[in-house]
Short mmCIF file of C-alpha atoms and ligand atoms in Angstrom, two decimals:
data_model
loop_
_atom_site.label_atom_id
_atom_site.label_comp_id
_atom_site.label_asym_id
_atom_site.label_seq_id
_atom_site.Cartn_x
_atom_site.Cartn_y
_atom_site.Cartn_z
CA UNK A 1429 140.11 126.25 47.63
CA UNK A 1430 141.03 128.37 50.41
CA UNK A 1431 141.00 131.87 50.53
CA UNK A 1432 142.65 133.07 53.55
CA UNK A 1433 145.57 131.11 55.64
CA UNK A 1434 148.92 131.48 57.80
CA UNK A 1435 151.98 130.54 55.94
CA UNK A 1436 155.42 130.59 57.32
CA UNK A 1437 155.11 134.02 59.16
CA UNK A 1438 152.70 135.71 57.01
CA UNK A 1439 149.09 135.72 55.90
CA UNK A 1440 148.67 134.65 52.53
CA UNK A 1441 145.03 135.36 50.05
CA UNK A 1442 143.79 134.48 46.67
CA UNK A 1443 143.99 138.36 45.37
CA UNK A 1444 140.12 138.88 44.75
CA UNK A 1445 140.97 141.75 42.15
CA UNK A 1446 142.77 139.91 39.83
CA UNK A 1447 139.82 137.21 39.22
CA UNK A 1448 138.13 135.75 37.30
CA UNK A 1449 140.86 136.04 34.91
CA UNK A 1450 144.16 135.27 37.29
CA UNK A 1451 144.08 133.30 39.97
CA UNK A 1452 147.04 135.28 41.90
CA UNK A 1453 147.93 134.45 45.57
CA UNK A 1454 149.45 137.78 47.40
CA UNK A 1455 151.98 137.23 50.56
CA UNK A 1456 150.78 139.94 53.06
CA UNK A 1457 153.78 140.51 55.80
CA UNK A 1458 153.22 143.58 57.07
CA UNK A 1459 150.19 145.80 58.21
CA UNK A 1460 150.31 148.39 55.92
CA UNK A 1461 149.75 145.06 53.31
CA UNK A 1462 147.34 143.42 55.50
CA UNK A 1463 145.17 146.43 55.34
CA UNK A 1464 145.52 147.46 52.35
CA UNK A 1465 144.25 144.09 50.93
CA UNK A 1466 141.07 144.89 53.48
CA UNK A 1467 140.46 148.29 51.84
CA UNK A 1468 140.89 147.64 48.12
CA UNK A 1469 139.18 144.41 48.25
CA UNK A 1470 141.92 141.76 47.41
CA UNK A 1471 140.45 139.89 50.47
CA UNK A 1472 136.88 141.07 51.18
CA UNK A 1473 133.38 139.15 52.33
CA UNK A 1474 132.57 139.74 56.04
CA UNK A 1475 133.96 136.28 57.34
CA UNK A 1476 137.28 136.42 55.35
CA UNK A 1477 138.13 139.81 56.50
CA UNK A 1478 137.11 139.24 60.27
CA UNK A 1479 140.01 136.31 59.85
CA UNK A 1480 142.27 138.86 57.86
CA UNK A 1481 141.57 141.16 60.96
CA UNK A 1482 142.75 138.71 63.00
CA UNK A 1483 145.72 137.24 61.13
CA UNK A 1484 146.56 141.19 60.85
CA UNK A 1485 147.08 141.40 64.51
CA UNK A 1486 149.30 138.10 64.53
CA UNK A 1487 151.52 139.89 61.96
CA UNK A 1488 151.35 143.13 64.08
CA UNK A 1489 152.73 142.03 67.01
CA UNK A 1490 155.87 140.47 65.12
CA UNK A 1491 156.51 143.63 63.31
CA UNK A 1492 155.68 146.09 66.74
CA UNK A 1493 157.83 143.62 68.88
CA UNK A 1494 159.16 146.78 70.66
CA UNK A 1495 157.19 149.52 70.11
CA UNK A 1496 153.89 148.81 72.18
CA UNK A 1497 152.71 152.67 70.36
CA UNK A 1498 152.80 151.21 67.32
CA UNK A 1499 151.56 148.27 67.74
CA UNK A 1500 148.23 150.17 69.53
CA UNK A 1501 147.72 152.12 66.33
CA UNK A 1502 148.73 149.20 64.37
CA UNK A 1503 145.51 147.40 65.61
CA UNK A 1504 143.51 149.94 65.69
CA UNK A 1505 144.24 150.71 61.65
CA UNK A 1506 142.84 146.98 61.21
CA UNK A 1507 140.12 147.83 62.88
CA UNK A 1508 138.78 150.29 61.56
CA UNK A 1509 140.14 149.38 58.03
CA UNK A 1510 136.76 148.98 56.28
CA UNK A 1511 133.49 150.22 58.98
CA UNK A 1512 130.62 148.42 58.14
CA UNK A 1513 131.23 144.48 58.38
CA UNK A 1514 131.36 143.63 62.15
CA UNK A 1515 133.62 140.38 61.57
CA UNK A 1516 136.56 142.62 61.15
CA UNK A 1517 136.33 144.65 64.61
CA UNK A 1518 135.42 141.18 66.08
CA UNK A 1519 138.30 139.80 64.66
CA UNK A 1520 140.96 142.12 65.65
CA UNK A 1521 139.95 142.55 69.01
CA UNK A 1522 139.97 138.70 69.98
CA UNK A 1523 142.94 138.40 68.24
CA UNK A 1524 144.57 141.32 70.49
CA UNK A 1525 142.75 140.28 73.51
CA UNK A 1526 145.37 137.90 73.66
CA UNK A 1527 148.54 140.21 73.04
CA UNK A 1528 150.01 139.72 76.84
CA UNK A 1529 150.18 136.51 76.28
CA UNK A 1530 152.83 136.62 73.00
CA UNK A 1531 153.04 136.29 69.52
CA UNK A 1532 152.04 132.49 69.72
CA UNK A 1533 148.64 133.21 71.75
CA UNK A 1534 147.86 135.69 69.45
CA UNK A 1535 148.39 133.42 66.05
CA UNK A 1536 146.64 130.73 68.21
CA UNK A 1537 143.37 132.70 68.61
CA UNK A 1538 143.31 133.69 64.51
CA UNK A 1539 143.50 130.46 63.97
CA UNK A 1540 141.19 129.63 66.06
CA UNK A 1541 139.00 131.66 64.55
CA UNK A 1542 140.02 130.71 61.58
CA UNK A 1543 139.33 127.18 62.21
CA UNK A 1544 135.28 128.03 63.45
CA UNK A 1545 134.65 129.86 60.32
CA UNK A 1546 135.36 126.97 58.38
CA UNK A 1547 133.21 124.78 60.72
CA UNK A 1548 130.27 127.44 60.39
CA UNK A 1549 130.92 127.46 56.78
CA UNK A 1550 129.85 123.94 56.70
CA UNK A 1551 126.68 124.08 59.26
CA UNK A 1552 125.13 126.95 57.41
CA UNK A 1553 125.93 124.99 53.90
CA UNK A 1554 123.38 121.85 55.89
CA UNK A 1555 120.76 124.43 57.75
CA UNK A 1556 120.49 126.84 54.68
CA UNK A 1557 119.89 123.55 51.89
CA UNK A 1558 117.59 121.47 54.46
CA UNK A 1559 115.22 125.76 54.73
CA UNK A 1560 115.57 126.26 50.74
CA UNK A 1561 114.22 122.37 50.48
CA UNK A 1562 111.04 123.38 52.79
CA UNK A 1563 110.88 126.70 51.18
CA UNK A 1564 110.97 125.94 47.69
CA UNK A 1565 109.51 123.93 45.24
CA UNK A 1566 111.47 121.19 44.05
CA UNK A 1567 115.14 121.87 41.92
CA UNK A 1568 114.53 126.26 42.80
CA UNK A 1569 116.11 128.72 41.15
CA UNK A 1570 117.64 130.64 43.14
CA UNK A 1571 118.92 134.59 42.61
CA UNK A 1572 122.16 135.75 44.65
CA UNK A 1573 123.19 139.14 45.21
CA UNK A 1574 126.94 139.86 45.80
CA UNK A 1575 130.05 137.15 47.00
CA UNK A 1576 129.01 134.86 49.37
CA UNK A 1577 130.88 131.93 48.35
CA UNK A 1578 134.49 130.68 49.43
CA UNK A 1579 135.80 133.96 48.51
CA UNK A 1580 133.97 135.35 50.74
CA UNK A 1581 135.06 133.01 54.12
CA UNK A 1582 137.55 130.58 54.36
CA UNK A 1583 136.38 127.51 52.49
CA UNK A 1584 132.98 126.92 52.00
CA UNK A 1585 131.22 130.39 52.15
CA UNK A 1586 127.60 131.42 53.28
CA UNK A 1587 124.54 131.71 51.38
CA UNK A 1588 126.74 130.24 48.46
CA UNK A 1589 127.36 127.58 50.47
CA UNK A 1590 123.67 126.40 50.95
CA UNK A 1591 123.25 126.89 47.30
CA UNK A 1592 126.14 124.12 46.43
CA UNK A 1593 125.08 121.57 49.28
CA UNK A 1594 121.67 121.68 47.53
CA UNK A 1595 123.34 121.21 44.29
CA UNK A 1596 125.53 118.19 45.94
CA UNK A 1597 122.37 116.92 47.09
CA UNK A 1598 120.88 117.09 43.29
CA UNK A 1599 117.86 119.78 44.82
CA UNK A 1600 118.91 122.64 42.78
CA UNK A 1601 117.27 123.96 39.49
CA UNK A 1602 119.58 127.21 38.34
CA UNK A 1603 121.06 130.19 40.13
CA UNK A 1604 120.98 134.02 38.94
CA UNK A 1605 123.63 135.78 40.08
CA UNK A 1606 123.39 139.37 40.40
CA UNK A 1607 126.54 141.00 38.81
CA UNK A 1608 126.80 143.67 42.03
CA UNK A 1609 128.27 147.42 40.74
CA UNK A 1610 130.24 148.50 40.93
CA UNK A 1611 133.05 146.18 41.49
CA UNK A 1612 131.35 143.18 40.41
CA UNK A 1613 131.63 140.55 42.86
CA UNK A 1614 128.77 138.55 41.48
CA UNK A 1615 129.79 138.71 37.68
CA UNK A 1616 133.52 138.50 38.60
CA UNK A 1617 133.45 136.14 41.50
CA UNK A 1618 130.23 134.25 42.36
CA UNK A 1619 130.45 133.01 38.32
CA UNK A 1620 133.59 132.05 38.85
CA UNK A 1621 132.58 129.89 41.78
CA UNK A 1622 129.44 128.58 40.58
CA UNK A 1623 131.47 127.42 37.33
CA UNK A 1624 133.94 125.47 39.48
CA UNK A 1625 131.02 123.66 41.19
CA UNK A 1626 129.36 123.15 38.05
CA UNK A 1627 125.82 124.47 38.84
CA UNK A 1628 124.16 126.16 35.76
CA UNK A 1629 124.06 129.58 36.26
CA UNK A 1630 123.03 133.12 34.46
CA UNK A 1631 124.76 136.58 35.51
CA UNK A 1632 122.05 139.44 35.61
CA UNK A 1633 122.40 143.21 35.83
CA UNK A 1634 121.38 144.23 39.10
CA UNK A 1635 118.42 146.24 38.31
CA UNK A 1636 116.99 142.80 36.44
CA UNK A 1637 116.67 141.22 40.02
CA UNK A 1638 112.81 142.24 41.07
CA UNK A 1639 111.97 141.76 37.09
CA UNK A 1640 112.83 138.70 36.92
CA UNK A 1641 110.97 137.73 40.19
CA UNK A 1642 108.04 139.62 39.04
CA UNK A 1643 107.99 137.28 35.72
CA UNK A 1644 108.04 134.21 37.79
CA UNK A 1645 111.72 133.10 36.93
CA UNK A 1646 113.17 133.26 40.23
CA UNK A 1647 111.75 130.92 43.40
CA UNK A 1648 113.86 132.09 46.17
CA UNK A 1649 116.29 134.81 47.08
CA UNK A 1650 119.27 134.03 48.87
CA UNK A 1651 122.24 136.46 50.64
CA UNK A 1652 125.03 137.35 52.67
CA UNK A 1653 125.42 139.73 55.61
CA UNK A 1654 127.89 142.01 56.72
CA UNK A 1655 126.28 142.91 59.70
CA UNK A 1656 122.88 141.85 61.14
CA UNK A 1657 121.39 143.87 64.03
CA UNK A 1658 119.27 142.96 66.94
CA UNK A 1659 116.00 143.44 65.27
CA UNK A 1660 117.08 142.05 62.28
CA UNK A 1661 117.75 144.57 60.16
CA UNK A 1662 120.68 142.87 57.07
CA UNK A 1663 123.34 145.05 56.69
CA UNK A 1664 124.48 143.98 53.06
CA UNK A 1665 126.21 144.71 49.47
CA UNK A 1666 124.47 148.02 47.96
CA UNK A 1667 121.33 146.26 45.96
CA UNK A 1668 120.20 143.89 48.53
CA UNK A 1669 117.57 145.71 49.64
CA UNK A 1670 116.23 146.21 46.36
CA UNK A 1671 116.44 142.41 45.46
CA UNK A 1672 114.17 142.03 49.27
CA UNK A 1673 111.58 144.91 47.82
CA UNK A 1674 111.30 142.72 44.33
CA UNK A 1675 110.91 139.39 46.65
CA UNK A 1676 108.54 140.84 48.80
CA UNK A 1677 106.24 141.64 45.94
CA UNK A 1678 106.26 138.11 44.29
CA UNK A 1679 105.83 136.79 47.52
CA UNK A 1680 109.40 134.67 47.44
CA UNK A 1681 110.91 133.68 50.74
CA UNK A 1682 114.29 135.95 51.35
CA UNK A 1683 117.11 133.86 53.38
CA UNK A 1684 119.74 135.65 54.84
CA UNK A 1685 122.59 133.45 55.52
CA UNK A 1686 125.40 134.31 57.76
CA UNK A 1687 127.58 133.01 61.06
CA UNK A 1688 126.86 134.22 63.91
CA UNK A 1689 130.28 136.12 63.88
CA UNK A 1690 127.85 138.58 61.96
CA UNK A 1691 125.16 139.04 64.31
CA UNK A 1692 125.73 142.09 66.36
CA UNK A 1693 123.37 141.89 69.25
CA UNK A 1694 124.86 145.64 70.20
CA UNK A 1695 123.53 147.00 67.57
CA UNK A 1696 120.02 147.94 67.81
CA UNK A 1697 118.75 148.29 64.14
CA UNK A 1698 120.35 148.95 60.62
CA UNK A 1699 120.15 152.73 61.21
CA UNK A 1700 123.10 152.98 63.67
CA UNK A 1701 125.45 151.37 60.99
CA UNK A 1702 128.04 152.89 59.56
CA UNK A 1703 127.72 152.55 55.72
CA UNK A 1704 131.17 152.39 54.34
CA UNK A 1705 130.70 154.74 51.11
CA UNK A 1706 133.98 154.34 49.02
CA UNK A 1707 134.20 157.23 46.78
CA UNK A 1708 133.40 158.19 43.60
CA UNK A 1709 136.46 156.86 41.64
CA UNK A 1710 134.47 153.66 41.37
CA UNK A 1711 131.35 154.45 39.57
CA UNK A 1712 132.45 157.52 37.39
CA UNK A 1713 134.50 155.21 35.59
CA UNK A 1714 135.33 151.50 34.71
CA UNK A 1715 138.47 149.34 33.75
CA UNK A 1716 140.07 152.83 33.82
CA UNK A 1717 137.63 154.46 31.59
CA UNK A 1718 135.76 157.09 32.32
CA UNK A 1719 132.06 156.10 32.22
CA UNK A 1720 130.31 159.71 32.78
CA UNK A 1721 130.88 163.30 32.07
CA UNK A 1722 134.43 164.65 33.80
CA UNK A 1723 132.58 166.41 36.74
CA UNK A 1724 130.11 163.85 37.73
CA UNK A 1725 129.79 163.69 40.99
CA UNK A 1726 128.49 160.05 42.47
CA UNK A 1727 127.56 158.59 45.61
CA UNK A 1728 129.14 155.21 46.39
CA UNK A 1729 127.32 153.07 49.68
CA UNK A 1730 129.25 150.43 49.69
CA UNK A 1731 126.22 148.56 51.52
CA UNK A 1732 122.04 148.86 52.27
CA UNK A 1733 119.40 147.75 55.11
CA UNK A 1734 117.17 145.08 54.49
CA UNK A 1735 114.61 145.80 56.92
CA UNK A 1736 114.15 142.83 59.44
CA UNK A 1737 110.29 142.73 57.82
CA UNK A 1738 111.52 141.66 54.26
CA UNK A 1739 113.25 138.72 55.79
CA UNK A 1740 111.87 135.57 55.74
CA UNK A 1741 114.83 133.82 58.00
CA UNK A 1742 118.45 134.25 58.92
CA UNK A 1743 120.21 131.08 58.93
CA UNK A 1744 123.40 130.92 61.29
CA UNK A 1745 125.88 127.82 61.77
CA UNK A 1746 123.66 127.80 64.97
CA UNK A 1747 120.28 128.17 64.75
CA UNK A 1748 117.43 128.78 61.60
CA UNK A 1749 115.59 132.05 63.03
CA UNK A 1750 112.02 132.20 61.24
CA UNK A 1751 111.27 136.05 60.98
CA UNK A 1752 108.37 135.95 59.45
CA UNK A 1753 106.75 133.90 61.81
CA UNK A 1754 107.79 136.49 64.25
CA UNK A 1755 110.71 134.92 66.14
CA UNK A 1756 113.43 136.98 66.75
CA UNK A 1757 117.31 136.81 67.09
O1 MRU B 380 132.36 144.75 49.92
P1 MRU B 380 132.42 143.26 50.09
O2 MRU B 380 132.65 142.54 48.81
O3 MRU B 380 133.33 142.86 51.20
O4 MRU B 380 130.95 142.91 50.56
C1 MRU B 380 130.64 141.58 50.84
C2 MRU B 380 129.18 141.35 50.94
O5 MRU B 380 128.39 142.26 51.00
C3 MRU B 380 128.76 139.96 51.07
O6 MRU B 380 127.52 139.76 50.48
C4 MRU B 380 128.67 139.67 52.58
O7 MRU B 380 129.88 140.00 53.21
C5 MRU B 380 128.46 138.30 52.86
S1 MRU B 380 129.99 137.50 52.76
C6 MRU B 380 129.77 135.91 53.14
#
């Protein structure tokens, strides 16, 4: 399965908001569609949209041939399309680092980067099975907050990816996937994933997470990043941090698994992020329905910090960074 890819002259995605039920593949040929599937999630998870970013630039030069105004705001609206994942900035401006050089240097580079996500998909799948193995007791159960998996890259994924080379290698017990409110991308997409690899699985409400660690059912913790910071602070989906807290209490190693396309070394801790927050519309009401009284107000961060002390490792195509035994990024 691939999520993200270069067809013809456009960038085409697996629509994320039409699963688990339809598997629906959008055409994106403009910017105004490029980043509009960035902001309402049809193609979301840090790596995926850092590639979107970049495929976005390869369509705006095409449609800007002539109108080098346009074309600056045009890559400046992908940049800045969603704040908090640091793949997409990244993206976009290697992409349009490469804009004297033509249309073909620019599809070359997304590509490119493309091409090494889907490489570091595949190294963090080996260096995140071969820390759960030392980790964990034998066949873990794991619990997973969020997307992480294909949907969330390329091919392949991140955290989710570690989880299914264990399960290839016949070293995994059970997963819990959190279900992630408010838009669901662990009860909507990681269950859909897990199902097509065929590891047995349970969806949990979010709040269940440090419960079910506390009761002994849980032997690991395993996530995503959209941004981690030079200390080591995890920028990631709203409820991580509470799933670290709830780890950090049963004493259960917390693996943060992301390519280094996510490590922002500018970035001096996870309080000078910017946490997208994206409205109320989402949590005062679901499928359409209004879900509290008319004049609720609500408070939407889209992500949290894990503070670098919760973390037990980050795991990058590169390297396996031990944070609790005080190494550092
Ligand atoms: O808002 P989303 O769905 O784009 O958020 C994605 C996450 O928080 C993921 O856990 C993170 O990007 C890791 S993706 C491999």
């Amino acid at each position: 399965m691939r999520t993200i890819d270069w067809v013809g002259d456009a960038v085409e995605i697996i629509d994320q908001t039409a699963l688990p039920t339809h598997t629906k593949m959008s055409r994106l040929s403009t910017v105004d569609e490029v980043v509009a599937a960035i902001q309402s999630l049809a193609v979301r998870g840090a790596p995926a949209i850092g590639v979107a970013g970049a495929l976005g630039v390869a369509v705006a030069v095409r449609q800007y041939a002539n109108d080098p105004d346009g074309l600056a705001a045009a890559v400046e609206r992908l940049r800045t399309a969603r704040p908090t994942a640091v793949n997409l900035a990244r993206g976009v401006d290697r992409a349009a680092a490469r804009i004297p050089a033509g249309p073909p240097a620019v599809l070359a580079e997304a590509t490119a980067l493309m091409t090494e996500e889907i490489a570091a998909s595949a190294a963090m799948a080996r260096h995140g099975a071969d820390l759960l193995s030392q980790l964990c007791p034998p066949r873990p159960r794991l619990l997973t907050h969020c997307n992480t998996g294909a949907l969330a890259t390329v091919v392949g994924g991140t955290a989710l990816a570690a989880v299914a080379e264990l399960h290839r290698r016949g070293g995994l017990g059970a997963v819990i996937a959190s279900e992630t409110r408010p838009l669901l991308q662990g009860a909507r997409l990681t269950a859909w994933e897990l199902a097509r690899l065929g590891v047995e699985f349970q969806v949990a409400v979010d709040g269940a997470g440090p419960f079910l660690m506390a009761r002994g059912m849980v032997d690991a913790v395993i996530v995503g990043a959209d941004r981690i910071c030079a200390n080591g602070d995890t920028i990631n989906k709203i409820g991580t941090y509470a799933h670290a807290l709830g780890a950090r209490r049963a004493g259960l190693p917390f693996i943060v698994v992301a390519p280094e396309t996510t490590v922002d070394g500018k970035t001096a801790t996870g309080a000078d992020v910017d946490i997208e927050d994206r409205g109320s519309a989402e949590i005062v009401a679901f499928a359409g329905t209004l879900t509290t009284p008319a004049d609720a107000a609500a408070i939407n961060p889209a992500f949290d910090v894990t503070p670098a002390d919760l973390v037990t490792a980050i795991v990058t195509d590169r390297r396996v960074v031990r944070l609790d035994r005080g190494e550092r990024l």
